[in-house]
């Protein structure tokens, strides 16, 4: 969350999500969440019961059988069949139950239903990108309610881990391979999504929202989202492109350095080039820099930018230029 607005939304949503959960756990917002909680609580309950039983007996025995003046220790008791059977059979039943509950829940969580809706997930330093079947790329995970959704994850740099507490799912995103997980959301609403694998400086900023849409609204959202160039003001569409098309990795918007020049106060400025000449940063300069990055190398930078020729449509280039104009400070 880079901007103040996003951060406030984030906080509000955090409160929302917590209100619907219990004191101990987040809301059970997926179909497998209740099973996961049940297994957890069963193991926790068994552990707590035996912890208290053992510690209590230990204290009682310490006091009761303490060595006393003038009392000789008696002979050690002999083998007791009944006692040994009890402490073998009861724990065996308990661990078999833990295995049975744990294994069935695990298999349900691992194996996605055949008809699951598929969304591709890319982890990168430091954000999540979700790619939908119609080609739309979004920073948040939008899903329909009551439909199984399978996520296919990978990473372009280091290992990240996608974690949605309300759905009780967590899966690593690993560079050079695909991993997958699935869930079926039960209630429309917004839930928090985290990166749960330490991945560098901004690991803690690698958060997104999961938006669960009501029946019928998801398809409409996806259409509008893919169409954002036509539905949003150009500068706003440009902000979005800046984030999802890779500009943000090298060009800052706050004046800090990177592999490329910052976008802050770029528009309208005179830019000194490596070859000694100077150009005015107008619409045509920015368009050329996007489509033919080798044409005007800015002094002090290496020619490392890939061309966006064929990757960005004309309207998209315009939107990015409009966005860069908004980054001027008078
Ligand atoms: Cu990505 Cu931590």
CSV table of C-alpha atoms and ligand atoms in Angstrom, one decimal:
chain,number,residue,atom,x,y,z
A,1,UNK,CA,0.0,0.0,0.0
A,2,UNK,CA,1.9,3.0,-1.2
A,3,UNK,CA,-0.6,5.8,-0.9
A,4,UNK,CA,-2.5,7.1,2.2
A,5,UNK,CA,-5.8,6.2,0.7
A,6,UNK,CA,-4.9,2.6,0.1
A,7,UNK,CA,-3.5,2.4,3.6
A,8,UNK,CA,-6.8,3.6,5.1
A,9,UNK,CA,-8.8,1.1,3.0
A,10,UNK,CA,-6.4,-1.5,4.2
A,11,UNK,CA,-6.9,-0.6,7.9
A,12,UNK,CA,-10.7,-0.5,7.5
A,13,UNK,CA,-10.7,-3.8,5.8
A,14,UNK,CA,-8.6,-5.3,8.5
A,15,UNK,CA,-11.1,-4.2,11.1
A,16,UNK,CA,-13.9,-5.6,9.0
A,17,UNK,CA,-12.3,-9.0,8.5
A,18,UNK,CA,-11.5,-9.3,12.2
A,19,UNK,CA,-15.0,-8.4,13.3
A,20,UNK,CA,-16.3,-11.4,11.5
A,21,UNK,CA,-13.8,-13.7,12.9
A,22,UNK,CA,-13.6,-15.1,16.5
A,23,UNK,CA,-11.3,-13.9,19.2
A,24,UNK,CA,-8.8,-16.6,18.2
A,25,UNK,CA,-9.2,-17.0,14.5
A,26,UNK,CA,-10.1,-15.0,11.3
A,27,UNK,CA,-13.5,-15.6,9.8
A,28,UNK,CA,-14.1,-19.0,8.1
A,29,UNK,CA,-14.6,-17.6,4.6
A,30,UNK,CA,-13.8,-20.7,2.6
A,31,UNK,CA,-15.4,-24.1,2.4
A,32,UNK,CA,-12.4,-25.9,4.0
A,33,UNK,CA,-11.8,-23.3,6.7
A,34,UNK,CA,-14.1,-25.0,9.2
A,35,UNK,CA,-12.3,-28.4,8.7
A,36,UNK,CA,-8.9,-26.8,9.2
A,37,UNK,CA,-10.0,-25.1,12.4
A,38,UNK,CA,-11.6,-28.3,13.6
A,39,UNK,CA,-8.3,-30.3,13.2
A,40,UNK,CA,-6.3,-27.5,14.7
A,41,UNK,CA,-8.7,-27.2,17.7
A,42,UNK,CA,-8.7,-31.0,18.2
A,43,UNK,CA,-4.9,-31.2,18.3
A,44,UNK,CA,-4.8,-28.1,20.5
A,45,UNK,CA,-7.4,-29.5,22.9
A,46,UNK,CA,-5.7,-32.9,23.2
A,47,UNK,CA,-2.3,-31.2,23.8
A,48,UNK,CA,-3.8,-28.9,26.4
A,49,UNK,CA,-5.6,-31.7,28.2
A,50,UNK,CA,-2.5,-33.9,28.5
A,51,UNK,CA,-0.3,-30.9,29.4
A,52,UNK,CA,-2.5,-30.1,32.3
A,53,UNK,CA,-3.0,-33.7,33.3
A,54,UNK,CA,0.7,-34.5,33.3
A,55,UNK,CA,1.8,-31.3,35.1
A,56,UNK,CA,-0.9,-31.6,37.7
A,57,UNK,CA,0.0,-35.3,38.5
A,58,UNK,CA,3.7,-34.4,38.5
A,59,UNK,CA,3.1,-31.7,41.2
A,60,UNK,CA,0.9,-34.0,43.2
A,61,UNK,CA,3.4,-36.9,43.1
A,62,UNK,CA,6.3,-34.6,44.0
A,63,UNK,CA,4.5,-33.5,47.1
A,64,UNK,CA,2.9,-36.8,48.0
A,65,UNK,CA,6.0,-39.1,47.5
A,66,UNK,CA,8.6,-36.6,48.7
A,67,UNK,CA,11.4,-38.3,50.6
A,68,UNK,CA,10.7,-38.0,54.3
A,69,UNK,CA,12.8,-38.4,57.5
A,70,UNK,CA,12.5,-41.9,58.9
A,71,UNK,CA,10.5,-43.3,56.0
A,72,UNK,CA,12.3,-46.0,53.9
A,73,UNK,CA,11.4,-46.3,50.2
A,74,UNK,CA,9.2,-49.3,49.5
A,75,UNK,CA,9.8,-51.9,46.8
A,76,UNK,CA,9.2,-50.7,43.2
A,77,UNK,CA,5.8,-51.8,41.9
A,78,UNK,CA,5.7,-54.7,39.4
A,79,UNK,CA,4.6,-54.7,35.8
A,80,UNK,CA,0.9,-53.7,35.5
A,81,UNK,CA,-0.8,-55.1,32.4
A,82,UNK,CA,-3.9,-52.9,32.8
A,83,UNK,CA,-1.9,-49.7,33.1
A,84,UNK,CA,0.4,-50.5,30.2
A,85,UNK,CA,-2.5,-51.4,27.9
A,86,UNK,CA,-4.3,-48.1,28.8
A,87,UNK,CA,-1.3,-45.9,28.1
A,88,UNK,CA,-0.7,-47.7,24.8
A,89,UNK,CA,-4.3,-48.0,23.4
A,90,UNK,CA,-5.6,-44.5,24.3
A,91,UNK,CA,-2.7,-42.6,22.7
A,92,UNK,CA,-2.8,-44.9,19.6
A,93,UNK,CA,-6.5,-44.1,19.1
A,94,UNK,CA,-5.7,-40.3,19.5
A,95,UNK,CA,-2.9,-40.3,17.0
A,96,UNK,CA,-4.9,-42.3,14.5
A,97,UNK,CA,-7.7,-39.8,14.8
A,98,UNK,CA,-5.3,-36.9,14.3
A,99,UNK,CA,-3.9,-38.6,11.2
A,100,UNK,CA,-7.4,-39.4,9.8
A,101,UNK,CA,-8.8,-35.9,10.3
A,102,UNK,CA,-5.5,-34.2,9.2
A,103,UNK,CA,-5.1,-36.4,6.1
A,104,UNK,CA,-8.6,-36.1,4.7
A,105,UNK,CA,-8.6,-32.3,5.3
A,106,UNK,CA,-5.1,-32.0,3.7
A,107,UNK,CA,-6.2,-34.0,0.6
A,108,UNK,CA,-9.3,-31.9,0.2
A,109,UNK,CA,-7.2,-28.7,0.4
A,110,UNK,CA,-4.6,-30.0,-2.1
A,111,UNK,CA,-6.7,-31.4,-4.8
A,112,UNK,CA,-8.8,-28.8,-6.7
A,113,UNK,CA,-12.1,-29.9,-8.2
A,114,UNK,CA,-12.0,-30.5,-11.9
A,115,UNK,CA,-14.3,-27.6,-12.8
A,116,UNK,CA,-12.3,-25.0,-10.8
A,117,UNK,CA,-11.9,-21.5,-12.3
A,118,UNK,CA,-8.2,-20.8,-12.9
A,119,UNK,CA,-6.3,-17.6,-12.1
A,120,UNK,CA,-2.5,-17.2,-12.6
A,121,UNK,CA,-0.6,-15.6,-9.8
A,122,UNK,CA,2.8,-14.0,-10.2
A,123,UNK,CA,4.9,-13.1,-7.1
A,124,UNK,CA,7.5,-10.4,-7.5
A,125,UNK,CA,9.4,-8.0,-5.4
A,126,UNK,CA,7.1,-6.6,-4.0
A,127,UNK,CA,3.6,-7.2,-5.2
A,128,UNK,CA,1.2,-9.8,-6.4
A,129,UNK,CA,-0.2,-9.9,-9.9
A,130,UNK,CA,-3.3,-11.9,-10.8
A,131,UNK,CA,-3.8,-12.7,-14.5
A,132,UNK,CA,-7.4,-13.6,-15.5
A,133,UNK,CA,-8.5,-15.8,-18.4
A,134,UNK,CA,-9.4,-12.8,-20.5
A,135,UNK,CA,-5.9,-11.4,-20.2
A,136,UNK,CA,-6.7,-8.8,-17.5
A,137,UNK,CA,-3.9,-8.3,-14.9
A,138,UNK,CA,-4.9,-7.0,-11.5
A,139,UNK,CA,-3.1,-6.2,-8.3
A,140,UNK,CA,-5.9,-7.7,-6.2
A,141,UNK,CA,-7.5,-11.1,-6.3
A,142,UNK,CA,-11.1,-10.9,-7.5
A,143,UNK,CA,-13.1,-14.1,-7.4
A,144,UNK,CA,-16.7,-15.2,-7.7
A,145,UNK,CA,-18.5,-16.5,-4.5
A,146,UNK,CA,-19.4,-20.3,-4.2
A,147,UNK,CA,-17.2,-21.4,-7.1
A,148,UNK,CA,-14.0,-23.3,-6.7
A,149,UNK,CA,-11.0,-21.2,-7.7
A,150,UNK,CA,-7.6,-22.7,-8.5
A,151,UNK,CA,-4.6,-20.5,-8.3
A,152,UNK,CA,-1.5,-21.4,-10.3
A,153,UNK,CA,1.5,-19.6,-8.8
A,154,UNK,CA,5.0,-18.7,-9.8
A,155,UNK,CA,7.6,-16.0,-9.1
A,156,UNK,CA,9.8,-14.0,-11.3
A,157,UNK,CA,12.5,-13.5,-8.6
A,158,UNK,CA,12.7,-15.0,-5.1
A,159,UNK,CA,10.4,-17.3,-3.2
A,160,UNK,CA,7.2,-15.6,-2.0
A,161,UNK,CA,4.2,-17.2,-0.3
A,162,UNK,CA,0.6,-16.4,-0.9
A,163,UNK,CA,-1.4,-16.4,2.4
A,164,UNK,CA,-5.1,-15.7,2.8
A,165,UNK,CA,-5.9,-16.3,6.5
A,166,UNK,CA,-9.7,-16.2,6.1
A,167,UNK,CA,-9.5,-19.0,3.5
A,168,UNK,CA,-6.9,-20.9,5.5
A,169,UNK,CA,-4.6,-21.3,2.5
A,170,UNK,CA,-0.9,-20.7,2.1
A,171,UNK,CA,1.2,-21.6,-0.9
A,172,UNK,CA,4.8,-20.8,-1.9
A,173,UNK,CA,5.4,-19.0,-5.3
A,174,UNK,CA,8.7,-20.4,-6.5
A,175,UNK,CA,10.8,-19.0,-9.4
A,176,UNK,CA,11.1,-21.5,-12.3
A,177,UNK,CA,8.2,-23.7,-11.5
A,178,UNK,CA,4.4,-23.7,-10.9
A,179,UNK,CA,2.7,-24.5,-7.6
A,180,UNK,CA,-1.1,-24.5,-7.1
A,181,UNK,CA,-3.7,-24.2,-4.4
A,182,UNK,CA,-7.5,-23.8,-4.4
A,183,UNK,CA,-10.4,-22.5,-2.4
A,184,UNK,CA,-14.1,-21.8,-2.6
A,185,UNK,CA,-15.2,-18.6,-1.0
A,186,UNK,CA,-18.3,-18.7,1.0
A,187,UNK,CA,-19.2,-15.1,1.6
A,188,UNK,CA,-18.9,-11.9,-0.6
A,189,UNK,CA,-16.6,-9.3,0.9
A,190,UNK,CA,-13.0,-8.3,1.2
A,191,UNK,CA,-10.3,-10.3,2.8
A,192,UNK,CA,-6.6,-9.7,3.4
A,193,UNK,CA,-3.9,-11.4,1.4
A,194,UNK,CA,-0.3,-11.5,2.6
A,195,UNK,CA,3.1,-12.6,1.5
A,196,UNK,CA,4.2,-15.1,4.1
A,197,UNK,CA,7.8,-15.7,3.1
A,198,UNK,CA,10.4,-13.1,3.9
A,199,UNK,CA,11.4,-11.8,0.4
A,200,UNK,CA,13.5,-8.7,1.1
A,201,UNK,CA,13.1,-5.0,2.0
A,202,UNK,CA,9.4,-4.5,1.2
A,203,UNK,CA,8.2,-7.9,2.2
A,204,UNK,CA,5.8,-6.4,4.7
A,205,UNK,CA,4.2,-4.2,2.0
A,206,UNK,CA,3.5,-7.2,-0.2
A,207,UNK,CA,-0.2,-7.2,0.7
A,208,UNK,CA,-3.3,-7.3,-1.5
A,209,UNK,CA,-7.0,-7.7,-1.1
A,210,UNK,CA,-9.2,-10.7,-2.0
A,211,UNK,CA,-12.5,-9.4,-3.3
A,212,UNK,CA,-15.2,-12.0,-3.4
A,213,UNK,CA,-18.0,-10.9,-5.8
A,214,UNK,CA,-21.7,-11.7,-5.5
A,215,UNK,CA,-23.2,-14.2,-7.9
A,216,UNK,CA,-23.2,-12.6,-11.4
A,217,UNK,CA,-21.1,-9.6,-10.5
A,218,UNK,CA,-17.7,-11.2,-11.1
A,219,UNK,CA,-18.1,-11.5,-14.9
A,220,UNK,CA,-19.2,-7.9,-15.1
A,221,UNK,CA,-16.2,-6.8,-13.0
A,222,UNK,CA,-13.8,-8.8,-15.2
A,223,UNK,CA,-15.2,-7.2,-18.4
A,224,UNK,CA,-15.0,-3.7,-17.0
A,225,UNK,CA,-11.5,-4.3,-15.5
A,226,UNK,CA,-10.1,-5.6,-18.9
A,227,UNK,CA,-11.7,-2.6,-20.5
A,228,UNK,CA,-10.3,0.0,-18.1
A,229,UNK,CA,-8.7,2.1,-20.9
A,230,UNK,CA,-12.2,2.9,-22.1
A,231,UNK,CA,-13.8,3.4,-18.7
A,232,UNK,CA,-11.2,5.3,-16.7
A,233,UNK,CA,-9.7,8.7,-17.2
A,234,UNK,CA,-6.4,8.3,-19.1
A,235,UNK,CA,-4.2,9.5,-16.2
A,236,UNK,CA,-5.9,7.0,-13.8
A,237,UNK,CA,-5.5,4.2,-16.4
A,238,UNK,CA,-1.9,5.3,-16.7
A,239,UNK,CA,-1.4,4.8,-12.9
A,240,UNK,CA,-2.6,1.3,-13.3
A,241,UNK,CA,-0.4,0.5,-16.3
A,242,UNK,CA,2.6,2.0,-14.4
A,243,UNK,CA,2.0,-0.6,-11.7
A,244,UNK,CA,1.1,-3.6,-13.7
A,245,UNK,CA,3.3,-3.3,-16.8
A,246,UNK,CA,6.7,-3.1,-15.1
A,247,UNK,CA,7.4,0.6,-15.2
A,248,UNK,CA,7.4,0.8,-11.4
A,249,UNK,CA,10.4,-1.6,-11.1
A,250,UNK,CA,12.8,0.9,-12.5
A,251,UNK,CA,11.1,4.3,-12.5
A,252,UNK,CA,10.2,5.8,-9.1
A,253,UNK,CA,7.5,8.4,-8.8
A,254,UNK,CA,8.9,10.1,-5.7
A,255,UNK,CA,12.3,11.3,-7.1
A,256,UNK,CA,14.4,8.4,-5.7
A,257,UNK,CA,16.9,6.7,-8.0
A,258,UNK,CA,16.5,3.4,-9.8
A,259,UNK,CA,17.6,1.7,-13.0
A,260,UNK,CA,15.8,4.4,-14.9
A,261,UNK,CA,15.1,8.1,-14.3
A,262,UNK,CA,12.3,9.0,-11.9
A,263,UNK,CA,9.0,10.1,-13.3
A,264,UNK,CA,8.6,12.8,-10.7
A,265,UNK,CA,8.7,16.3,-12.3
A,266,UNK,CA,9.8,14.6,-15.6
A,267,UNK,CA,7.2,16.1,-17.9
A,268,UNK,CA,8.2,19.4,-19.5
A,269,UNK,CA,11.7,19.4,-18.1
A,270,UNK,CA,14.9,19.6,-20.2
A,271,UNK,CA,16.6,16.2,-20.1
A,272,UNK,CA,20.4,15.9,-20.5
A,273,UNK,CA,21.3,12.9,-22.7
A,274,UNK,CA,24.3,10.7,-22.7
A,275,UNK,CA,25.4,12.0,-26.1
A,276,UNK,CA,25.7,15.5,-24.7
A,277,UNK,CA,22.5,16.9,-26.2
A,278,UNK,CA,19.4,18.1,-24.4
A,279,UNK,CA,15.8,17.3,-25.2
A,280,UNK,CA,12.5,18.6,-23.9
A,281,UNK,CA,10.5,15.9,-22.1
A,282,UNK,CA,7.3,16.3,-24.1
A,283,UNK,CA,4.7,13.8,-25.3
A,284,UNK,CA,6.9,12.7,-28.3
A,285,UNK,CA,10.0,12.3,-26.2
A,286,UNK,CA,8.2,10.0,-23.7
A,287,UNK,CA,6.5,8.0,-26.5
A,288,UNK,CA,9.9,7.5,-28.2
A,289,UNK,CA,11.5,6.5,-24.9
A,290,UNK,CA,8.8,3.8,-24.3
A,291,UNK,CA,8.7,2.4,-27.9
A,292,UNK,CA,12.4,2.8,-28.7
A,293,UNK,CA,14.3,3.1,-25.4
A,294,UNK,CA,17.8,3.1,-27.1
A,295,UNK,CA,17.0,6.4,-29.0
A,296,UNK,CA,17.6,8.9,-26.2
A,297,UNK,CA,19.7,7.5,-23.3
A,298,UNK,CA,19.5,9.9,-20.3
A,299,UNK,CA,22.9,11.0,-19.0
A,300,UNK,CA,23.9,8.9,-16.0
A,301,UNK,CA,21.8,5.8,-16.9
A,302,UNK,CA,22.6,2.5,-18.7
A,303,UNK,CA,20.7,1.5,-21.8
A,304,UNK,CA,18.9,-1.4,-20.0
A,305,UNK,CA,15.2,-0.8,-20.8
A,306,UNK,CA,13.4,-3.3,-23.1
A,307,UNK,CA,11.3,-1.9,-25.9
A,308,UNK,CA,7.5,-1.8,-25.4
A,309,UNK,CA,7.0,-1.8,-29.2
A,310,UNK,CA,4.1,-4.2,-29.8
A,311,UNK,CA,3.6,-4.7,-26.0
A,312,UNK,CA,1.7,-1.5,-25.3
A,313,UNK,CA,-1.2,-0.2,-27.5
A,314,UNK,CA,-1.2,3.4,-28.6
A,315,UNK,CA,-4.0,4.3,-26.1
A,316,UNK,CA,-1.8,2.7,-23.3
A,317,UNK,CA,1.2,4.9,-24.2
A,318,UNK,CA,-1.1,7.9,-24.1
A,319,UNK,CA,-2.4,6.9,-20.7
A,320,UNK,CA,1.1,6.6,-19.3
A,321,UNK,CA,2.1,10.0,-20.7
A,322,UNK,CA,-1.0,11.5,-19.1
A,323,UNK,CA,-0.1,9.8,-15.8
A,324,UNK,CA,3.5,11.2,-16.0
A,325,UNK,CA,2.0,14.7,-16.5
A,326,UNK,CA,0.2,14.4,-13.1
A,327,UNK,CA,3.6,13.8,-11.4
A,328,UNK,CA,4.7,17.4,-12.0
A,329,UNK,CA,5.0,19.6,-9.0
A,330,UNK,CA,4.7,23.3,-9.5
B,1,LIG,CU1,7.1,-11.6,-1.1
B,1,LIG,CU2,7.5,-11.7,1.2
